[in-house]
XYZ file of C-alpha atoms in Angstrom:
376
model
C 0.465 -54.031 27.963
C 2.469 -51.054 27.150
C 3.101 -48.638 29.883
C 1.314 -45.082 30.220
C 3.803 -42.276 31.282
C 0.494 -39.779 31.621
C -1.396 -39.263 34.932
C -4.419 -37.714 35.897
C -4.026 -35.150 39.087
C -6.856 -32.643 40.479
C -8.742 -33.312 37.319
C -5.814 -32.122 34.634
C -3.707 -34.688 32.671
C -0.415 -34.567 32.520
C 1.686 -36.097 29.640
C 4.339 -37.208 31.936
C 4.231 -36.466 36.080
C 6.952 -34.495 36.483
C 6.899 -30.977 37.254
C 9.247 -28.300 37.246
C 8.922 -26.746 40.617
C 8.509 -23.044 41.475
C 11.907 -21.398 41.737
C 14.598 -19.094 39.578
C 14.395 -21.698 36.461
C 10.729 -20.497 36.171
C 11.231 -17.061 36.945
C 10.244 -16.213 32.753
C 8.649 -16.901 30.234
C 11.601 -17.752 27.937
C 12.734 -20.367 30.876
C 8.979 -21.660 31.314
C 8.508 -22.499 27.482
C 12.662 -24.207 27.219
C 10.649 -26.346 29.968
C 7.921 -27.853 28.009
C 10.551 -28.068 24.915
C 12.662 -30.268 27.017
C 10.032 -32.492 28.110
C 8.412 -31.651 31.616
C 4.582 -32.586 32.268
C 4.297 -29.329 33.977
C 5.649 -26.420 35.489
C 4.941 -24.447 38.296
C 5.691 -20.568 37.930
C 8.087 -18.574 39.910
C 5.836 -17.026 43.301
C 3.952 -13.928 41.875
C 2.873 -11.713 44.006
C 0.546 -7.943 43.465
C 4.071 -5.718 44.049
C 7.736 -6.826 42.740
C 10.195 -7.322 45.524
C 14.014 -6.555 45.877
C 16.551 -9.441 46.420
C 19.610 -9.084 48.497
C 22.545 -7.738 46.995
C 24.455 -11.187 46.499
C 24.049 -14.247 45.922
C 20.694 -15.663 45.984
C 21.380 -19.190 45.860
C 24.459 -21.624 46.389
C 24.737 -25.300 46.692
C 26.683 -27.333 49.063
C 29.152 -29.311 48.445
C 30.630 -32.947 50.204
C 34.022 -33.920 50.031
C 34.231 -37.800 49.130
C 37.033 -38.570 51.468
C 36.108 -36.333 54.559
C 33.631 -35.133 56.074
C 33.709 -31.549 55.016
C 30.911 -29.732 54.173
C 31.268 -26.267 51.732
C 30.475 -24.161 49.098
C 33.140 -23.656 47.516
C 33.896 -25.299 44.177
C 36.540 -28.227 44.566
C 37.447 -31.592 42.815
C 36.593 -34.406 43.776
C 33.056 -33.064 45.958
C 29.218 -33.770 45.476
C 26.204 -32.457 45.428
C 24.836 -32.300 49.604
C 22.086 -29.410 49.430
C 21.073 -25.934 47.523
C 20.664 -23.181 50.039
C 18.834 -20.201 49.133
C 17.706 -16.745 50.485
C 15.285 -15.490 47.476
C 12.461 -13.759 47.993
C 9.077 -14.236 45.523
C 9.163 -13.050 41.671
C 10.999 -9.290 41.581
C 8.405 -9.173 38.361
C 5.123 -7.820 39.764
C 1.587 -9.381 38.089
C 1.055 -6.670 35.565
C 4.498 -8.525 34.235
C 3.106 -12.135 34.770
C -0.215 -11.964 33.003
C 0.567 -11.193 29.354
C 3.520 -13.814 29.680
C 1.125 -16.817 31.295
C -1.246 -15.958 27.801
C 1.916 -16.178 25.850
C 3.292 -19.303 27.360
C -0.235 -21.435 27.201
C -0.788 -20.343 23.334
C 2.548 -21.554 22.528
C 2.025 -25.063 25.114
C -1.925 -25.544 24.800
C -1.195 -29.085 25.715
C 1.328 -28.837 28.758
C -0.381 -27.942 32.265
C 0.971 -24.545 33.692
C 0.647 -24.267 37.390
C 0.359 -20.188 38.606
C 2.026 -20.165 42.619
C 0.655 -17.404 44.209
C 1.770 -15.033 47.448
C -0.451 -12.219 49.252
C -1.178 -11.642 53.028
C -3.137 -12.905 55.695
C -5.355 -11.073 58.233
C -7.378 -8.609 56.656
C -10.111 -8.540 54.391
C -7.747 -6.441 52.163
C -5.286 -9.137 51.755
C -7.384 -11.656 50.920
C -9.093 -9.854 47.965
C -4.917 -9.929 46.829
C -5.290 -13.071 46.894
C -8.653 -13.155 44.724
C -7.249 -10.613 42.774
C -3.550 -13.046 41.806
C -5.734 -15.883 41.928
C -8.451 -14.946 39.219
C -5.674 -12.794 37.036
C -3.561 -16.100 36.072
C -6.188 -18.220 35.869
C -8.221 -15.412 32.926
C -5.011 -16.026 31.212
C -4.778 -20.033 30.977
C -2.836 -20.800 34.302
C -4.263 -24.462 34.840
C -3.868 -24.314 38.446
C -3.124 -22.203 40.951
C -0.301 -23.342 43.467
C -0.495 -21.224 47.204
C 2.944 -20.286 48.630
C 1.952 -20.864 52.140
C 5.592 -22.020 52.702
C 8.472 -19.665 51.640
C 10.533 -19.795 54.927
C 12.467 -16.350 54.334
C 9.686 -13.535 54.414
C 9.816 -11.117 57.136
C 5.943 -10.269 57.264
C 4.640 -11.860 59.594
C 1.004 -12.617 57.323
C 2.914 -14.094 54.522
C 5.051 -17.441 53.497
C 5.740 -19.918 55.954
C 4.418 -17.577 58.723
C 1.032 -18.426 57.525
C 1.899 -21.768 56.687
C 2.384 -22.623 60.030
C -1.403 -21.251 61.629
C -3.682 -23.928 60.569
C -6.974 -21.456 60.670
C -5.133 -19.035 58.354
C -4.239 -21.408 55.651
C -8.115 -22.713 55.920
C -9.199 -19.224 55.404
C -6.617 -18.386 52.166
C -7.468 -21.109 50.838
C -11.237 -20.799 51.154
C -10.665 -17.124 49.865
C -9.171 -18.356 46.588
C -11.673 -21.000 46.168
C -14.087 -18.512 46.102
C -13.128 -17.156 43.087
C -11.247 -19.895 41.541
C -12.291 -22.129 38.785
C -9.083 -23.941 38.381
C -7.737 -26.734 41.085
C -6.194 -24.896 44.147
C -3.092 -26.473 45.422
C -1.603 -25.320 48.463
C 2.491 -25.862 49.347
C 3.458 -26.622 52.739
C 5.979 -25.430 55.286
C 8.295 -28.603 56.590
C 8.696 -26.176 59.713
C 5.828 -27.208 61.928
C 4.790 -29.722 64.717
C 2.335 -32.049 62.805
C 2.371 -31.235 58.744
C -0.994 -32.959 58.826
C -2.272 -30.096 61.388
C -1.381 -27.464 58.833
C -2.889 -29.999 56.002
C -6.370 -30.675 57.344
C -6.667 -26.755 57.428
C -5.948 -26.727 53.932
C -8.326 -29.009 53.030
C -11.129 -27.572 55.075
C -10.684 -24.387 53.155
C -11.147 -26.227 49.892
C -7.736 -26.728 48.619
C -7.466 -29.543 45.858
C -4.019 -30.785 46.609
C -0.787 -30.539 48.874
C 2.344 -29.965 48.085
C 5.130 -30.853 50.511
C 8.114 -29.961 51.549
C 8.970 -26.563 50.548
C 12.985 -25.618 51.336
C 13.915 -26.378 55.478
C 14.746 -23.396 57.525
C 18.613 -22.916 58.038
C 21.637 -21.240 57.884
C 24.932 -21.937 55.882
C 28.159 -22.589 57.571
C 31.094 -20.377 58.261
C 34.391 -20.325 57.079
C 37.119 -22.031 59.154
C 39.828 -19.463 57.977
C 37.511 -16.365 57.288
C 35.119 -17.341 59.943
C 32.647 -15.689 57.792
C 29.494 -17.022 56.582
C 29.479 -18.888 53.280
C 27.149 -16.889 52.049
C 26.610 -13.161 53.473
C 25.978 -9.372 52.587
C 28.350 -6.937 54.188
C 29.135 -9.543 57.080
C 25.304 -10.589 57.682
C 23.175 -13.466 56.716
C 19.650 -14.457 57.707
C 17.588 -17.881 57.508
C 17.577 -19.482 53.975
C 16.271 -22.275 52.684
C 17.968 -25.656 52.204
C 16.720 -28.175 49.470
C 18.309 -30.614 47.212
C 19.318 -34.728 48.086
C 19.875 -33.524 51.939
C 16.371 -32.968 52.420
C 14.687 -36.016 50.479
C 14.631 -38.353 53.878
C 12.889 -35.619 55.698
C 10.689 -34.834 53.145
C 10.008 -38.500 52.751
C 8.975 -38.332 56.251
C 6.370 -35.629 56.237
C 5.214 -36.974 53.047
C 4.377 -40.044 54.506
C 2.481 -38.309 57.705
C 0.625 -36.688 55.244
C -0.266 -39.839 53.118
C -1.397 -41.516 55.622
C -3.699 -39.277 57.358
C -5.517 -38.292 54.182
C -5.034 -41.560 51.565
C -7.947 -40.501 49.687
C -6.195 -36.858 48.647
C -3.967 -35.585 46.390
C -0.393 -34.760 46.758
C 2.471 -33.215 44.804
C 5.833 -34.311 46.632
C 8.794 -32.455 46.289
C 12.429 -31.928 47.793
C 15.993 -34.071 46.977
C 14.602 -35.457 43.244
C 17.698 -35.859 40.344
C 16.476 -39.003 39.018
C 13.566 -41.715 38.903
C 14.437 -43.740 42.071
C 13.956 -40.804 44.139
C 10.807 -40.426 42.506
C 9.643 -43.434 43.426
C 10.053 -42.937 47.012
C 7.297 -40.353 46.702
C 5.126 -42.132 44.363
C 4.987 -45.015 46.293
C 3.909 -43.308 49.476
C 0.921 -42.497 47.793
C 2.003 -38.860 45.713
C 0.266 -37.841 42.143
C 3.328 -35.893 40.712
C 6.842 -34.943 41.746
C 8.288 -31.645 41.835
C 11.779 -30.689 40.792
C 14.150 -27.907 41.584
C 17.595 -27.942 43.001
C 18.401 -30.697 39.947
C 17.454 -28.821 37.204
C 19.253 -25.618 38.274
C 21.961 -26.772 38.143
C 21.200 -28.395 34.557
C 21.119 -25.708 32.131
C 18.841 -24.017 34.485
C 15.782 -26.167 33.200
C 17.070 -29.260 33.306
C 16.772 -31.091 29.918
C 18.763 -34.093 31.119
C 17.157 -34.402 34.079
C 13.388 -34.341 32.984
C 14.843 -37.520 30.102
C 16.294 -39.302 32.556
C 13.086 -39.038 34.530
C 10.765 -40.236 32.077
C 12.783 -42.766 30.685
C 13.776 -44.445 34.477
C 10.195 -44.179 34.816
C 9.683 -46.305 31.825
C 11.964 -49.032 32.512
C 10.815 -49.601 36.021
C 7.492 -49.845 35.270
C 8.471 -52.170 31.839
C 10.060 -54.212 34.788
C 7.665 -54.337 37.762
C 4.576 -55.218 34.967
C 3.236 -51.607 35.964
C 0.733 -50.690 33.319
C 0.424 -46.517 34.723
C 1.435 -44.700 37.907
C -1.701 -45.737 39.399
C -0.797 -49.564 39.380
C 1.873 -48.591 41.967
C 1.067 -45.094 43.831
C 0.732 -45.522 47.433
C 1.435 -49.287 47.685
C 4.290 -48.961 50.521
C 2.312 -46.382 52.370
C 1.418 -49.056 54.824
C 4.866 -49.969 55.756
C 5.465 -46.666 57.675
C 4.399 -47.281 61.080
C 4.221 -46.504 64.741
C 7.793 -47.521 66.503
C 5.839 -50.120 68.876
C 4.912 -51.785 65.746
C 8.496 -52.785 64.243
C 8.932 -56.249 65.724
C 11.751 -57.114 68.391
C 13.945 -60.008 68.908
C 11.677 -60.616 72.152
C 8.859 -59.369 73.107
C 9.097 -58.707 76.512
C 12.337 -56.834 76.092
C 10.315 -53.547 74.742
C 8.569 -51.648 77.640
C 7.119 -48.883 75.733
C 10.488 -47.253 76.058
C 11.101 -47.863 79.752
C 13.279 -49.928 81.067
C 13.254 -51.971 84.833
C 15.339 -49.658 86.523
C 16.272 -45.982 85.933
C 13.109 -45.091 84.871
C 9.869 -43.929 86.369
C 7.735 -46.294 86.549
C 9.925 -48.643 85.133
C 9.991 -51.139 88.531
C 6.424 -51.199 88.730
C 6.007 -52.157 85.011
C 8.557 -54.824 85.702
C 6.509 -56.222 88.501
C 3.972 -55.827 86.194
C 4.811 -58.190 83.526
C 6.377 -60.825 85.361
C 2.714 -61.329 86.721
């Protein structure tokens, strides 16, 4: 039986399930429609938000580099280095919605067929900024947005009431959420911050409110390193630097891991994983924890911005493993090593009775009596 590269996720069929995530390469329209050319199932706009925004003056976004021989981490451009992270301090869309809407008509007339996913940014904690929220939320989807993606999760805003702030308060993402499902009549996907306690907390919120999907992880909190000669930041305006976000192959085991929380907890849902992705086997990490689609970002930036090579080497390592494994569509494998992940009591040990539930006979409180205990 010939392989199907197509899925079905939240009700809307993709041709292939590979998305180009929300960042600069889908900050236009021009950059959005080179997308579908090249070959991605869908794309997820750049954050819009009701009022444009000003960047820092500088560099937005950098990507750090490893040496092969050392252990030196940096941003600058040498031989002989690879890829270790993106790192980026960019705000939402500097194009406010007025900009937006005639370009999301534009874009689905010219890709009927191709699933354009709207993400979304307004307030918390007022009536007022949830009707922005209505208001974003019903404006892309009157002009063909498929979806609507909810930036609960950008971890550089410095409102308190937006981005990962709200991401983080499990009653506020149940009430956005509920807010845009009010109005919407598209699915309702809402992006997670990695920057919590329990993920699945911040998730069950999500889905209380009526969201249709998660999307997880969003860029980690951090900082980039300083210079050993300068002893300046890497990246900096006039001296300073605040918290940025890291993505790219650094984050994909940590991602993995909150992925898998999630997956777990609600096996029934949908996901949309995303974070460390260049090529199918990384992919498959997320598909076979139990995920619907796969984002993209840090790889196709630095791909002609949109990543044509990226999205063909996608589909067609997509095709070959499942040629090899007998897999007739995504669904023949999703989720199927979602079981593996389990408690650290559970992984088996050389001898039984040498794990103690982490205490040992002596040094430990407790630990003597436990001893006594088992030799009982």
């Amino acid at each position: 039986m010939a392989s199907q590269l197509g899925v079905t996720f939240t009700g809307l069929r993709f041709e292939n399930p590979f998305l180009l995530a929300s960042a600069p390469p889908t900050e236009s329209d021009g950059n959005i429609m080179r997308a579908f050319d090249a070959g991605w199932g869908g794309v997820v706009t750049k954050t819009i938000g009701l009022h444009p925004v000003a960047n820092v003056a500088g560099p937005k976004t950098k990507f750090l580099r490893a040496s092969v021989d050392s252990p030196r981490l940096s941003m600058q451009k040498q031989p002989g280095t690879a890829l270790h992270s993106s790192w980026n301090w960019e705000l939402i869309s500097d194009k406010p919605l007025d900009w937006w809407v005639p370009r999301i008509a534009r874009i689905k007339q010219a890709h009927p067929g191709r699933i354009l996913v709207a993400s979304i940014m307004a307030g918390s904690g007022s009536d007022q900024e949830l009707t922005h929220w209505q208001t974003l939320a019903k404006a892309c989807q009157d002009e063909g947005a498929d979806a609507l993606e909810l930036n609960l999760s950008c971890p550089h805003m410095d409102r308190k009431d937006m981005g990962s702030n709200i991401g983080k308060d499990t009653e506020l993402i149940s009430i956005v959420a509920q807010a845009v499902k009010e109005v919407a009549r598209v699915p309702v996907w809402a992006k997670l911050t990695p920057s919590t306690t329990d993920i699945v907390v911040e998730a069950r919120g999500a889905f209380l409110g009526g969201a249709d999907a998660i999307t997880s992880s969003n860029t980690f909190p951090s900082l980039p390193l300083l210079d050993l000669e300068t002893l300046e930041f890497e990246v900096n305006v006039d001296g300073y630097v605040s918290s940025g976000g890291l993505g790219g192959p650094a984050i994909l085991p940590l991602s993995l891991a909150k992925m898998a929380q999630l997956t777990q907890a609600f096996p029934d849902q949908a996901f949309s994983g995303i974070g460390g992705v260049a090529e199918f086997p990384q992919a498959l990490n997320y598909f076979l924890l139990g995920c619907g689609t796969v984002q993209v970002c840090t790889a196709a930036m630095l791909d002609h911005a949109i990543g044509p090579n990226v999205i063909q080497k996608l589909t067609a390592g997509m095709q070959a493993a499942m040629e090899r494994h007998g897999w007739s569509s995504l669904e023949a494998f999703r989720g199927i090593r979602r079981d593996r992940v389990v408690a650290h009591s559970k992984i088996r040990r050389p001898d039984a009775d040498s794990y103690r539930g982490g205490y040992e006979a002596e040094g430990y409180a407790g630990g003597e009596a436990l001893a006594a205990e088992r030799r009982r």
